[in-house]
Amino acid sequence: MQDRLRHQLEERGRFLAAVSHDLRTPLTRLRLRIGRLSADEAREALVRELAGMQALLDATLDYLRGDQQGESRARLDLQALVETLAADAGEQGATVPIEGTLAPLDTLPLTLRRCLQNLLDNALRYGVSARFVLIDAADAACIELHDRGPGIPEAELQRVFEPYVRLETSRSRATGGVGLGLTIARDAARRLGGGLVLENAAGGGLIARLRLPR
């Protein structure tokens, strides 16, 4: 029974990934046809709607591929990774300070980067600003992302990890979110053998805390 259930889940994942991939072709055709229309409010509305659909497909494919990609563990310079993410954000006009230091860790580099990138994107999109806080210990490496946004209602702190859940007051598709960033980040954290939690900061804003065992 376990084998059958596992097979069904794998088949469902492959099917959804295939459908999402196949939908890219008609979306491309629509984008080309819309590009030939005269510039007016209706055309701009269609462009925005199409961009939202494309973002949803891309995020869905990223989510579905996460469980299927094999990756080998390697020694990773955590400090360098965090500094690179902060520098990349700086090139986009955001200032992301870093507090603390971290020693290298044996981990899944691509999975960890995907996790932190989604957390950082989430903080910058909805939290106004972002700040890394690094806490090292003998048994674990802790990476926190602090933002200065509105936070999340206590009753919603777990629900926002579910696929496609968006809090309407701060997470709308118009701002680029499709409701998969936190889902991908939490799944990545679990594959890393760690854990991801969210909590509202005492002075306002949200803290995303990723704990990776050493």
PDB file of C-alpha atoms in Angstrom, residues 9-10 12-14 16-18 20-21 24 54-70 111 114-115 118 159-165 178-191:
ATOM      1  CA  LEU A   9       2.148  10.787  -5.546  1.00  0.00           C
ATOM      2  CA  GLU A  10       5.097  10.587  -7.917  1.00  0.00           C
ATOM      3  CA  ARG A  12       0.717  13.215  -9.767  1.00  0.00           C
ATOM      4  CA  GLY A  13       3.859  15.313  -9.438  1.00  0.00           C
ATOM      5  CA  ARG A  14       5.080  14.326 -12.897  1.00  0.00           C
ATOM      6  CA  LEU A  16       1.398  18.474 -12.856  1.00  0.00           C
ATOM      7  CA  ALA A  17       4.940  19.306 -13.922  1.00  0.00           C
ATOM      8  CA  ALA A  18       4.181  18.159 -17.487  1.00  0.00           C
ATOM      9  CA  SER A  20       2.696  23.292 -16.292  1.00  0.00           C
ATOM     10  CA  HIS A  21       5.494  22.869 -18.823  1.00  0.00           C
ATOM     11  CA  ARG A  24       4.261  27.595 -21.608  1.00  0.00           C
ATOM     12  CA  GLN A  54       3.823  32.938 -16.178  1.00  0.00           C
ATOM     13  CA  ALA A  55       5.012  33.584 -12.629  1.00  0.00           C
ATOM     14  CA  LEU A  56       2.526  31.036 -11.303  1.00  0.00           C
ATOM     15  CA  LEU A  57       3.734  28.388 -13.763  1.00  0.00           C
ATOM     16  CA  ASP A  58       7.396  29.061 -13.034  1.00  0.00           C
ATOM     17  CA  ALA A  59       6.846  28.858  -9.288  1.00  0.00           C
ATOM     18  CA  THR A  60       4.823  25.645  -9.653  1.00  0.00           C
ATOM     19  CA  LEU A  61       7.551  24.002 -11.725  1.00  0.00           C
ATOM     20  CA  ASP A  62      10.194  25.085  -9.201  1.00  0.00           C
ATOM     21  CA  TYR A  63       8.110  23.624  -6.383  1.00  0.00           C
ATOM     22  CA  LEU A  64       7.449  20.318  -8.150  1.00  0.00           C
ATOM     23  CA  ARG A  65      11.057  19.879  -9.250  1.00  0.00           C
ATOM     24  CA  GLY A  66      12.331  20.398  -5.734  1.00  0.00           C
ATOM     25  CA  ASP A  67      11.529  16.841  -4.634  1.00  0.00           C
ATOM     26  CA  GLN A  68      12.847  15.279  -7.851  1.00  0.00           C
ATOM     27  CA  GLN A  69      16.285  16.847  -8.158  1.00  0.00           C
ATOM     28  CA  GLY A  70      19.143  14.811  -6.775  1.00  0.00           C
ATOM     29  CA  THR A 111      18.843  23.525  -1.992  1.00  0.00           C
ATOM     30  CA  ARG A 114      16.978  28.187  -3.049  1.00  0.00           C
ATOM     31  CA  CYS A 115      15.661  28.247   0.512  1.00  0.00           C
ATOM     32  CA  ASN A 118      12.962  32.571  -1.376  1.00  0.00           C
ATOM     33  CA  ARG A 159      -1.025  28.346   7.151  1.00  0.00           C
ATOM     34  CA  VAL A 160       1.239  30.602   5.059  1.00  0.00           C
ATOM     35  CA  PHE A 161       3.521  27.598   4.485  1.00  0.00           C
ATOM     36  CA  GLU A 162       0.763  25.839   2.522  1.00  0.00           C
ATOM     37  CA  PRO A 163       0.971  26.032  -1.299  1.00  0.00           C
ATOM     38  CA  TYR A 164      -0.674  29.064  -2.943  1.00  0.00           C
ATOM     39  CA  VAL A 165      -1.728  30.668   0.336  1.00  0.00           C
ATOM     40  CA  VAL A 178       1.995  33.475  -6.126  1.00  0.00           C
ATOM     41  CA  GLY A 179       2.018  31.855  -2.694  1.00  0.00           C
ATOM     42  CA  LEU A 180       4.809  29.301  -3.145  1.00  0.00           C
ATOM     43  CA  GLY A 181       7.903  31.051  -1.789  1.00  0.00           C
ATOM     44  CA  LEU A 182       7.478  29.945   1.813  1.00  0.00           C
ATOM     45  CA  THR A 183       6.317  26.480   0.747  1.00  0.00           C
ATOM     46  CA  ILE A 184       9.488  25.980  -1.289  1.00  0.00           C
ATOM     47  CA  ALA A 185      11.636  27.367   1.529  1.00  0.00           C
ATOM     48  CA  ARG A 186      10.145  25.044   4.151  1.00  0.00           C
ATOM     49  CA  ASP A 187      10.425  21.970   1.915  1.00  0.00           C
ATOM     50  CA  ALA A 188      14.046  22.876   1.217  1.00  0.00           C
ATOM     51  CA  ALA A 189      14.729  23.257   4.932  1.00  0.00           C
ATOM     52  CA  ARG A 190      13.343  19.779   5.567  1.00  0.00           C
ATOM     53  CA  ARG A 191      15.508  18.270   2.826  1.00  0.00           C
TER      54      ARG A 191
END
